[in-house]
Coordinates of C-alpha atoms in Angstrom, one line a residue:
Chain A
M1 CA -14.3 221.0 173.5
S2 CA -11.4 220.0 176.0
N3 CA -7.7 219.5 175.0
V4 CA -7.9 215.9 175.3
P5 CA -6.9 214.9 171.7
E6 CA -3.7 217.3 172.0
L7 CA -2.7 215.6 175.5
L8 CA -3.2 212.0 174.0
R9 CA -1.8 212.5 170.8
V10 CA 1.5 210.6 169.7
G11 CA 3.8 213.5 168.5
T12 CA 7.7 214.1 168.4
G13 CA 9.5 212.9 171.3
F14 CA 6.9 210.3 172.2
A15 CA 7.8 207.5 174.6
L16 CA 5.2 204.8 175.3
S17 CA 7.1 204.2 178.7
A18 CA 6.2 207.7 179.8
V19 CA 2.6 207.2 179.5
D20 CA 1.0 206.3 183.0
P21 CA -1.6 203.6 182.4
A22 CA -3.5 204.9 185.5
G23 CA -3.5 208.6 184.3
T24 CA -6.4 210.8 183.5
P25 CA -5.1 213.6 181.2
G26 CA -7.4 216.2 180.5
L27 CA -9.9 215.3 183.3
P28 CA -10.9 218.5 185.1
E29 CA -9.9 218.6 188.7
K30 CA -11.9 217.2 191.6
K31 CA -12.6 220.7 193.1
T32 CA -14.0 221.9 189.9
V33 CA -16.4 219.1 189.1
R34 CA -17.5 218.7 192.9
K35 CA -18.0 214.9 192.8
D36 CA -16.0 211.7 192.7
P37 CA -14.1 211.8 189.1
K38 CA -15.6 208.4 188.0
T39 CA -19.1 209.6 188.8
W40 CA -18.6 212.7 186.7
A41 CA -16.9 210.9 183.8
R42 CA -19.8 208.3 183.6
E43 CA -22.3 211.2 183.7
Q44 CA -20.3 213.1 180.9
L45 CA -20.2 209.9 178.9
V46 CA -23.9 210.0 178.3
D47 CA -23.9 213.5 177.0
L48 CA -20.8 212.8 174.6
G49 CA -22.7 209.6 173.7
A50 CA -25.8 211.8 172.6
Q51 CA -23.5 214.1 170.7
L52 CA -21.8 211.1 168.9
A53 CA -25.1 209.9 167.9
T54 CA -26.2 213.1 166.3
Q55 CA -23.0 213.3 164.5
Q56 CA -23.5 209.7 163.3
E57 CA -26.7 210.5 162.0
M58 CA -25.8 213.6 160.2
L59 CA -23.0 211.4 158.6
F60 CA -25.6 208.7 157.6
A61 CA -28.1 211.1 156.4
T62 CA -25.2 213.0 154.3
A63 CA -24.1 209.9 152.6
K64 CA -28.0 209.1 151.8
A65 CA -28.5 212.4 150.2
D66 CA -25.3 212.4 148.2
P67 CA -23.9 209.3 146.7
K68 CA -20.9 211.2 145.8
D69 CA -20.1 212.0 149.5
K70 CA -17.7 209.1 150.6
R71 CA -17.1 210.4 154.0
R72 CA -16.9 207.8 157.0
L73 CA -15.3 207.6 160.3
L74 CA -13.1 204.6 161.2
L75 CA -11.9 203.9 165.0
V76 CA -9.1 201.6 165.2
L77 CA -8.5 199.9 168.6
Q78 CA -5.5 198.3 169.6
A79 CA -4.6 196.9 173.0
M80 CA -2.6 194.3 174.8
D81 CA -4.8 191.5 176.1
C82 CA -7.6 192.5 178.5
G83 CA -6.9 196.2 177.6
G84 CA -10.4 197.1 177.1
K85 CA -11.2 196.9 173.5
D86 CA -14.5 195.0 173.7
G87 CA -15.5 197.0 176.7
T88 CA -14.9 200.2 174.7
V89 CA -16.8 199.0 171.8
K90 CA -19.7 198.1 174.2
K91 CA -19.7 201.5 176.0
V92 CA -18.6 204.0 173.5
A93 CA -19.7 202.5 170.1
G94 CA -22.8 201.5 172.2
T95 CA -24.0 205.1 172.5
M96 CA -24.4 205.2 168.9
N97 CA -27.3 203.8 166.5
P98 CA -26.3 200.1 165.7
Q99 CA -27.7 200.5 162.2
G100 CA -24.9 203.0 161.3
L101 CA -22.1 200.9 162.8
H102 CA -19.8 198.4 161.0
I103 CA -17.9 196.7 163.5
V104 CA -15.1 194.2 162.7
G105 CA -12.8 192.0 164.8
F106 CA -9.6 190.7 163.5
G107 CA -8.2 187.5 164.9
P108 CA -5.3 185.4 163.6
P109 CA -5.5 185.2 159.8
T110 CA -7.3 182.5 158.1
A111 CA -5.7 180.2 155.5
T112 CA -7.5 182.4 152.6
E113 CA -6.4 185.6 154.4
L114 CA -2.6 184.3 154.5
R115 CA -2.8 183.8 150.6
H116 CA -3.1 187.6 150.1
D117 CA -1.1 190.6 151.3
F118 CA -1.6 191.7 154.9
L119 CA -3.9 194.8 153.8
W120 CA -6.4 192.7 151.7
R121 CA -8.6 191.6 154.5
I122 CA -8.6 195.3 155.9
H123 CA -9.5 196.6 152.5
R124 CA -12.6 194.2 152.5
A125 CA -13.5 195.3 156.0
L126 CA -13.7 199.0 155.5
P127 CA -16.9 200.9 156.4
K128 CA -19.2 202.1 153.5
P129 CA -19.5 206.0 153.1
G130 CA -22.0 207.3 155.8
L131 CA -21.1 204.5 158.4
V132 CA -18.9 204.5 161.6
G133 CA -16.5 201.8 161.2
V134 CA -14.9 200.2 164.5
F135 CA -11.9 197.7 164.0
N136 CA -11.4 195.5 167.0
R137 CA -7.5 194.8 166.1
S138 CA -6.3 195.8 162.8
H139 CA -3.7 195.9 160.4
Y140 CA -1.4 196.9 163.1
E141 CA -1.4 193.3 164.4
D142 CA 1.0 192.9 161.5
V143 CA 3.8 194.9 163.2
L144 CA 2.8 193.8 166.7
V145 CA 2.2 190.0 167.2
V146 CA 3.9 189.2 163.9
R147 CA 7.0 191.1 165.2
V148 CA 7.1 189.9 168.7
R149 CA 6.3 186.1 167.9
K150 CA 8.5 186.3 165.0
L151 CA 5.9 185.4 162.3
A152 CA 7.6 187.3 159.7
P153 CA 11.4 188.2 159.1
K154 CA 12.4 191.6 160.1
R155 CA 12.7 193.1 156.7
V156 CA 9.2 192.1 156.0
W157 CA 7.6 193.8 159.1
L158 CA 9.9 196.8 159.0
S159 CA 8.6 197.5 155.2
R160 CA 5.1 197.5 156.7
Y161 CA 5.4 200.7 158.4
P162 CA 5.7 202.8 155.2
Q163 CA 3.2 200.6 153.6
I164 CA 0.6 201.3 156.3
N165 CA 1.4 205.0 156.1
D166 CA 0.6 204.9 152.2
F167 CA -2.6 202.9 152.9
E168 CA -3.8 205.3 155.4
Q169 CA -3.1 208.2 153.0
E170 CA -5.2 206.2 150.5
L171 CA -8.1 205.8 153.1
A172 CA -7.9 209.6 153.8
D173 CA -8.1 210.3 150.1
A174 CA -11.2 208.1 150.0
G175 CA -13.2 210.1 152.6
V176 CA -12.1 208.0 155.6
T177 CA -11.4 209.9 158.8
L178 CA -9.2 207.6 161.1
V179 CA -9.1 207.6 164.8
K180 CA -6.4 205.2 166.0
V181 CA -6.5 204.6 169.7
M182 CA -3.9 202.2 171.7
L183 CA -5.8 201.5 175.1
H184 CA -2.8 201.3 177.3
I185 CA -2.9 199.2 180.5
S186 CA -0.2 198.2 182.9
F187 CA 1.4 194.8 183.5
E188 CA -0.3 194.6 187.1
E189 CA -3.8 195.8 185.7
Q190 CA -3.7 192.9 183.1
Q191 CA -3.0 190.4 186.1
R192 CA -6.1 191.9 187.8
R193 CA -8.3 191.5 184.9
L194 CA -7.1 187.8 184.0
L195 CA -7.8 186.7 187.7
E196 CA -11.0 188.5 187.6
R197 CA -12.0 186.4 184.6
L198 CA -11.0 183.3 186.4
R199 CA -13.0 184.2 189.5
D200 CA -16.3 184.7 187.6
P201 CA -18.0 181.9 185.6
T202 CA -19.8 184.3 183.3
K203 CA -16.4 185.5 182.1
F204 CA -14.5 182.2 181.8
W205 CA -15.4 182.3 178.0
K206 CA -13.3 185.5 177.6
Y207 CA -10.4 183.8 179.2
S208 CA -7.6 182.0 177.1
P209 CA -4.5 180.3 178.6
A210 CA -2.6 181.8 175.8
D211 CA -3.0 185.2 177.2
V212 CA -0.7 184.3 180.2
D213 CA 1.8 182.8 177.7
N214 CA 1.8 186.3 176.1
R215 CA 2.6 188.1 179.4
A216 CA 6.2 186.7 178.9
Y217 CA 6.4 188.9 175.9
W218 CA 5.3 192.0 177.5
P219 CA 8.5 194.1 177.2
A220 CA 8.8 193.2 173.6
Y221 CA 5.1 194.2 173.1
Q222 CA 5.6 197.4 174.6
E223 CA 8.7 197.9 172.3
A224 CA 6.6 196.9 169.1
Y225 CA 3.8 199.2 170.2
H226 CA 6.2 202.0 170.7
D227 CA 7.6 201.8 167.3
A228 CA 4.4 201.3 165.3
L229 CA 3.0 204.2 166.9
A230 CA 6.1 206.4 166.4
H231 CA 6.4 205.5 162.9
C232 CA 2.7 205.5 162.1
S233 CA 1.3 208.6 163.7
T234 CA 0.8 211.2 160.9
D235 CA -1.2 214.4 160.4
L236 CA -3.9 212.5 158.3
A237 CA -4.0 209.6 160.6
P238 CA -2.7 210.3 164.3
W239 CA -2.2 207.8 167.0
Y240 CA -3.7 208.4 170.4
V241 CA -2.6 206.4 173.7
V242 CA -5.3 206.4 176.0
P243 CA -4.4 205.5 179.7
A244 CA -6.9 202.5 180.1
D245 CA -6.3 201.1 183.8
R246 CA -9.3 203.2 184.9
K247 CA -12.2 202.2 182.6
W248 CA -14.4 205.2 183.3
Y249 CA -11.4 207.5 181.9
R250 CA -10.9 205.3 178.9
D251 CA -14.4 205.6 178.0
W252 CA -14.7 209.1 178.5
A253 CA -11.3 209.8 176.6
V254 CA -12.3 207.6 173.4
A255 CA -15.6 209.4 173.2
H256 CA -13.7 212.6 173.2
L257 CA -11.4 211.6 170.6
M258 CA -14.4 210.4 168.3
L259 CA -16.4 213.6 168.9
H260 CA -13.3 215.7 168.1
A261 CA -12.6 213.7 164.6
F262 CA -16.6 214.2 164.0
K263 CA -16.3 217.9 164.5
G264 CA -13.4 218.2 162.1
M265 CA -15.8 216.9 159.4
N266 CA -18.2 219.8 159.7
L267 CA -21.3 217.6 159.3
Q268 CA -24.6 219.0 158.7
Y269 CA -28.1 217.6 158.1
P270 CA -28.6 217.8 154.4
P271 CA -31.1 220.2 152.8
A272 CA -34.3 218.8 151.4
N273 CA -34.1 217.9 147.8
F274 CA -37.8 218.4 147.4
D275 CA -40.3 221.1 148.2
P276 CA -41.6 220.7 151.8
Q277 CA -44.6 222.9 151.2
R278 CA -45.6 221.0 147.9
E279 CA -45.1 217.8 149.8
R280 CA -47.3 218.7 152.7
Q281 CA -50.2 219.6 150.3
R282 CA -49.7 216.4 148.4
I283 CA -50.0 214.5 151.7
E284 CA -53.1 216.6 153.1
E285 CA -55.1 216.3 149.7
G286 CA -53.9 212.8 149.0
V287 CA -56.1 209.8 148.4
S288 CA -57.9 208.5 151.4
Q289 CA -57.6 204.8 152.4
T290 CA -61.0 203.7 150.8
Chain B
M1 CA -42.6 186.1 181.0
S2 CA -46.0 187.6 179.8
N3 CA -48.4 186.3 177.4
V4 CA -47.4 188.9 174.7
P5 CA -46.1 186.2 172.2
E6 CA -49.3 184.4 172.2
L7 CA -51.4 187.6 171.9
L8 CA -49.4 188.9 168.9
R9 CA -48.8 185.8 167.0
V10 CA -50.3 185.0 163.5
G11 CA -52.4 181.9 163.9
T12 CA -55.5 180.2 162.4
G13 CA -58.3 182.6 161.6
F14 CA -55.9 185.4 161.5
A15 CA -57.2 188.8 159.9
L16 CA -54.9 191.9 159.7
S17 CA -57.6 194.1 159.3
A18 CA -58.9 193.0 162.8
V19 CA -55.6 194.0 164.5
D20 CA -56.0 197.8 165.9
P21 CA -52.5 199.6 165.3
A22 CA -53.4 201.7 168.5
G23 CA -53.7 198.6 170.5
T24 CA -51.6 197.7 173.5
P25 CA -52.0 193.7 173.9
G26 CA -50.5 192.3 177.0
L27 CA -49.7 195.5 178.6
P28 CA -50.8 195.4 182.5
E29 CA -53.8 197.7 183.3
K30 CA -53.0 201.2 184.5
K31 CA -54.3 200.5 188.1
T32 CA -51.8 197.6 188.5
V33 CA -48.8 199.6 187.5
R34 CA -49.7 202.7 189.0
K35 CA -48.3 205.0 186.6
D36 CA -48.7 206.3 183.1
P37 CA -48.3 203.2 180.7
K38 CA -45.8 205.1 178.4
T39 CA -43.6 205.9 181.5
W40 CA -44.1 202.4 182.8
A41 CA -43.2 200.6 179.2
R42 CA -40.2 202.7 178.7
E43 CA -38.9 201.9 182.2
Q44 CA -39.6 198.3 181.5
L45 CA -37.7 198.5 178.3
V46 CA -34.6 199.3 180.2
D47 CA -34.8 196.0 182.2
L48 CA -35.9 193.9 179.1
G49 CA -32.9 195.5 177.1
A50 CA -30.5 194.2 180.0
Q51 CA -31.9 190.7 179.8
L52 CA -31.3 190.9 176.0
A53 CA -28.0 191.8 176.2
T54 CA -27.2 188.9 178.7
Q55 CA -28.9 186.5 176.6
Q56 CA -27.0 187.9 173.5
E57 CA -23.7 187.5 175.5
M58 CA -24.4 183.9 176.1
L59 CA -25.2 183.3 172.7
F60 CA -21.8 185.0 171.7
A61 CA -19.8 183.0 174.2
T62 CA -21.5 179.9 173.2
A63 CA -20.4 180.2 169.6
K64 CA -17.0 181.0 170.7
A65 CA -16.5 178.1 173.0
D66 CA -18.2 175.4 170.7
P67 CA -17.6 176.2 166.9
K68 CA -20.0 173.2 166.2
D69 CA -22.8 175.3 167.7
K70 CA -24.5 177.2 165.0
R71 CA -27.3 178.8 166.8
R72 CA -27.8 182.5 166.3
L73 CA -31.1 184.7 166.2
L74 CA -32.7 186.8 163.4
L75 CA -35.1 189.3 163.8
V76 CA -36.9 190.1 160.7
L77 CA -38.7 193.6 160.6
Q78 CA -41.4 194.5 157.9
A79 CA -43.7 197.6 158.0
M80 CA -45.2 200.2 155.7
D81 CA -43.2 203.4 155.2
C82 CA -42.9 205.2 158.6
G83 CA -43.7 202.0 160.3
G84 CA -41.0 202.3 162.8
K85 CA -38.4 199.8 161.5
D86 CA -35.4 202.2 161.9
G87 CA -36.8 203.3 165.3
T88 CA -37.1 199.8 166.7
V89 CA -33.6 199.1 165.5
K90 CA -32.2 201.8 167.4
K91 CA -34.3 201.2 170.5
V92 CA -34.4 197.6 171.0
A93 CA -31.3 196.3 169.1
G94 CA -29.6 199.4 170.6
T95 CA -29.9 197.7 174.1
M96 CA -27.6 195.0 173.0
N97 CA -23.9 195.1 172.6
P98 CA -23.1 196.3 168.9
Q99 CA -20.3 193.8 168.5
G100 CA -22.7 190.9 168.5
L101 CA -25.2 192.5 166.1
H102 CA -25.4 192.1 162.4
I103 CA -27.7 194.5 161.0
V104 CA -28.7 194.5 157.2
G105 CA -31.1 196.8 155.4
F106 CA -32.6 195.7 152.1
G107 CA -33.4 198.2 149.5
P108 CA -34.7 197.7 146.1
P109 CA -32.6 194.9 144.5
T110 CA -29.3 196.1 142.6
A111 CA -28.5 194.8 139.0
T112 CA -26.4 192.1 140.3
E113 CA -28.8 191.0 142.8
L114 CA -31.4 190.9 140.1
R115 CA -29.5 188.4 138.3
H116 CA -29.9 185.9 141.0
D117 CA -33.0 184.3 142.6
F118 CA -34.8 186.4 145.0
L119 CA -33.1 184.6 148.1
W120 CA -29.6 184.9 147.0
R121 CA -29.0 188.3 148.6
I122 CA -30.5 187.0 152.0
H123 CA -28.5 183.9 152.3
R124 CA -25.5 186.3 151.9
A125 CA -26.8 188.6 154.8
L126 CA -27.3 185.8 157.3
P127 CA -25.8 186.4 160.5
K128 CA -22.8 184.1 161.8
P129 CA -23.3 181.6 164.6
G130 CA -23.3 183.5 168.0
L131 CA -24.8 186.6 166.5
V132 CA -28.1 188.5 166.6
G133 CA -29.2 189.5 163.2
V134 CA -31.6 192.1 162.3
F135 CA -33.1 192.3 158.7
N136 CA -34.6 195.7 158.0
R137 CA -37.0 194.7 155.4
S138 CA -36.2 191.1 154.0
H139 CA -37.1 188.4 151.5
Y140 CA -40.9 189.5 152.3
E141 CA -40.4 192.4 150.0
D142 CA -40.9 189.9 147.0
V143 CA -44.1 189.1 147.9
L144 CA -45.1 192.5 149.0
V145 CA -43.7 195.5 146.9
V146 CA -43.3 193.1 144.1
R147 CA -46.8 192.0 144.1
V148 CA -48.5 195.4 144.6
R149 CA -46.4 197.3 142.2
K150 CA -46.7 194.3 139.7
L151 CA -42.7 193.9 139.5
A152 CA -43.5 190.4 138.6
P153 CA -46.3 188.2 137.5
K154 CA -48.9 186.6 139.8
R155 CA -47.7 182.9 139.3
V156 CA -44.2 184.1 140.3
W157 CA -44.9 185.9 143.6
L158 CA -47.4 183.2 144.4
S159 CA -44.8 180.4 144.1
R160 CA -42.7 182.3 146.7
Y161 CA -44.9 181.5 149.7
P162 CA -43.8 177.7 149.6
Q163 CA -40.5 178.7 148.6
I164 CA -39.9 180.9 151.5
N165 CA -41.4 178.3 154.1
D166 CA -38.8 175.9 152.8
F167 CA -36.1 178.5 153.1
E168 CA -36.9 179.2 156.6
Q169 CA -37.1 175.5 157.5
E170 CA -33.6 175.3 156.3
L171 CA -32.6 178.3 158.3
A172 CA -34.1 176.5 161.2
D173 CA -32.2 173.2 160.5
A174 CA -29.1 175.5 160.3
G175 CA -29.6 177.0 163.7
V176 CA -31.4 180.2 163.1
T177 CA -34.1 181.2 165.3
L178 CA -36.3 183.5 163.5
V179 CA -38.4 186.3 165.0
K180 CA -40.5 187.7 162.3
V181 CA -42.4 191.1 163.3
M182 CA -44.8 193.3 161.2
L183 CA -44.9 196.6 162.9
H184 CA -48.6 197.6 162.2
I185 CA -49.5 201.3 161.8
S186 CA -52.6 202.9 160.6
F187 CA -53.0 205.1 157.4
E188 CA -53.8 208.1 159.7
E189 CA -50.4 207.4 161.7
Q190 CA -48.4 207.4 158.7
Q191 CA -49.6 210.8 157.6
R192 CA -48.9 212.2 160.9
R193 CA -45.4 210.7 160.7
L194 CA -44.9 211.9 157.0
L195 CA -45.9 215.6 158.0
E196 CA -44.0 215.4 161.0
R197 CA -40.7 214.6 158.8
L198 CA -41.6 217.8 156.7
R199 CA -41.7 220.0 159.6
D200 CA -38.3 219.1 160.9
P201 CA -35.3 219.9 159.0
T202 CA -33.2 217.3 160.8
K203 CA -35.7 214.7 159.2
F204 CA -35.8 215.7 155.8
W205 CA -33.3 213.0 154.9
K206 CA -35.7 210.6 156.0
Y207 CA -38.5 211.9 153.7
S208 CA -38.9 210.6 150.1
P209 CA -41.7 211.9 148.0
A210 CA -42.2 208.2 146.7
D211 CA -43.6 207.3 150.2
V212 CA -46.7 209.5 149.3
D213 CA -47.2 207.7 146.1
N214 CA -47.2 204.4 147.6
R215 CA -50.1 205.8 149.8
A216 CA -52.3 205.2 147.0
Y217 CA -51.7 201.5 147.1
W218 CA -52.4 201.1 151.0
P219 CA -55.3 198.6 150.8
A220 CA -53.3 196.4 148.0
Y221 CA -50.4 196.5 150.6
Q222 CA -52.6 195.5 153.4
E223 CA -54.0 192.6 151.4
A224 CA -50.4 191.7 150.5
Y225 CA -49.3 191.7 154.1
H226 CA -52.3 189.7 155.2
D227 CA -51.8 187.0 152.6
A228 CA -47.9 186.8 153.3
L229 CA -48.3 186.7 157.1
A230 CA -51.2 184.1 156.6
H231 CA -49.3 181.9 154.2
C232 CA -45.7 182.0 156.0
S233 CA -46.5 182.0 159.8
T234 CA -45.3 178.6 160.7
D235 CA -44.6 176.7 164.0
L236 CA -40.8 177.0 163.3
A237 CA -41.2 180.5 162.1
P238 CA -44.2 182.4 163.4
W239 CA -45.1 185.9 162.3
Y240 CA -45.9 188.4 165.0
V241 CA -48.1 191.7 164.3
V242 CA -47.1 194.3 166.8
P243 CA -49.5 197.2 167.0
A244 CA -46.8 200.2 166.3
D245 CA -49.0 203.6 166.4
R246 CA -47.6 203.8 170.0
K247 CA -43.7 203.7 169.6
W248 CA -43.5 202.9 173.5
Y249 CA -45.7 199.9 173.0
R250 CA -44.0 198.6 169.8
D251 CA -40.4 198.8 171.5
W252 CA -41.7 196.8 174.6
A253 CA -43.4 194.3 172.6
V254 CA -40.6 193.7 170.3
A255 CA -38.0 193.4 173.0
H256 CA -40.6 190.9 174.6
L257 CA -40.8 188.9 171.6
M258 CA -37.0 188.8 171.2
L259 CA -36.6 187.7 174.7
H260 CA -39.2 185.1 174.5
A261 CA -37.2 183.5 171.5
F262 CA -33.9 183.8 173.4
K263 CA -35.5 181.9 176.3
G264 CA -36.6 179.2 174.0
M265 CA -32.8 178.6 173.1
N266 CA -31.8 177.8 176.9
L267 CA -28.4 179.6 176.6
Q268 CA -25.9 179.4 179.3
Y269 CA -22.3 180.5 179.8
P270 CA -20.2 177.7 178.5
P271 CA -18.3 176.1 181.2
A272 CA -14.2 176.7 181.5
N273 CA -12.2 174.4 178.8
F274 CA -9.2 174.9 181.1
D275 CA -8.5 174.6 185.0
P276 CA -9.1 177.9 186.6
Q277 CA -7.1 177.1 189.8
R278 CA -4.1 175.9 187.8
E279 CA -4.5 179.1 185.7
R280 CA -4.7 181.3 188.6
Q281 CA -1.4 179.6 189.8
R282 CA 0.2 180.4 186.3
I283 CA -0.7 184.0 186.5
E284 CA 0.4 184.5 190.2
E285 CA 3.8 182.9 189.8
G286 CA 4.0 184.0 186.2
V287 CA 7.0 186.2 185.0
S288 CA 7.1 189.6 186.2
Q289 CA 7.6 192.5 183.7
T290 CA 11.3 192.9 184.3

């Protein structure tokens, strides 16, 4: 494995402003791979995707064989608008078996959700044991948009950092391996992507005028992201910042992070809970159709 | 489009016993495609998959743009054990964006589910508007295994045919386009696949000794399938029988059936509900980051 997880992990001394959204940490040098880095990364993604699919199947099989084994993987994706959350789901989660995925998008809370605490809807959306969950936005919105757009007073969102850390400790105890990823794009790249959505009629549906209003709050969002990541990157549930101006690097890096998390789970195909030799006999000697 | 839907559709005079599980209805002749049919069908699946993904995106976009538009697609998969339901989900649903899929597997009903009528759990599992649902087994189990293994008296399962037809009419009225597919394998092919699962330790988890017990009931299951399909293939919700001994034919045919259903929905990308020119100006003249 590469050192991608180390390079992208939010640790002591972290400063979001020091991360280059166009960077490609951990990517081998061009002279080593002897081809265009984009081509190389896209090819690698196919191989990483096949490995992810195998790990996912072992996880699924493990839960089926042993109902007491509660392990599951949960990818949490956060990003500014146009940051590439949907694209990452399609390209990275899309390499796995859709039957073993549990993908949930979180929009503005509904009236029902607002009657509960901010973690209520998150609890209900957790993947079952054996599955790979993906959160497209998450409980972190409650310390991001809620803070920036002043949807709750400071004492409320400040108290959520330790609440989130406690919650994620609880998840870890319940068998959930968390992979928390911020897809980090630049202000200029967001502009390019918004303009692209306006040029292509098959992309109009992705565009919302509110996205432009939000650009006025860019620095406040960056500060909110910095604080959330700095406060809530723990040993059990680290945050990773993936430079995301280049989509091919983004997908390659997220696939790496997921594979790294899977490998930490030491998954294997479960042994037979029957006697294969005896079963072969039963089938071969079994009744015929007539 | 090909005539695959016509060829596979359950209509008047249907006899399940007359369908060859190793057949390849609608596949062009070898001399036309100038290559091995398996290779050809696998290549075609890539193209069909790309078309399915586009249709799925248009469906998703339509629901997002107009909350009153309740349309969605639901693929119902039924088959004998080893019939290829899981493989079909992986290969055909796997060509689409996992974020727009809603896949539900139905096992033996739980204690809670048994306290309700047989359609209760089905109602709760329906895809939301804009999504593509896949049922891996379905309400049809209640006229298949329930009949064959005598889990309910005859008058009960007999009364379910009209109940199912009423239910599916209700679904159609609610915007659900149903694609009901029986993957049809032979008794011999089931034996080959069971033995293969016993040869490969990475497949042990898919094997259950109960599958062999079920083989003793093969003729009764075929009769139950025949009756269910004959009674519940309606204009609004037709049944298709896909010969499934050849996996490459199976995937190609199911992709065809889904694409046919999508095309009947006449989907398009929704128009902009904003003024693209004005939005471009707002972005270009907008605040800068500093």
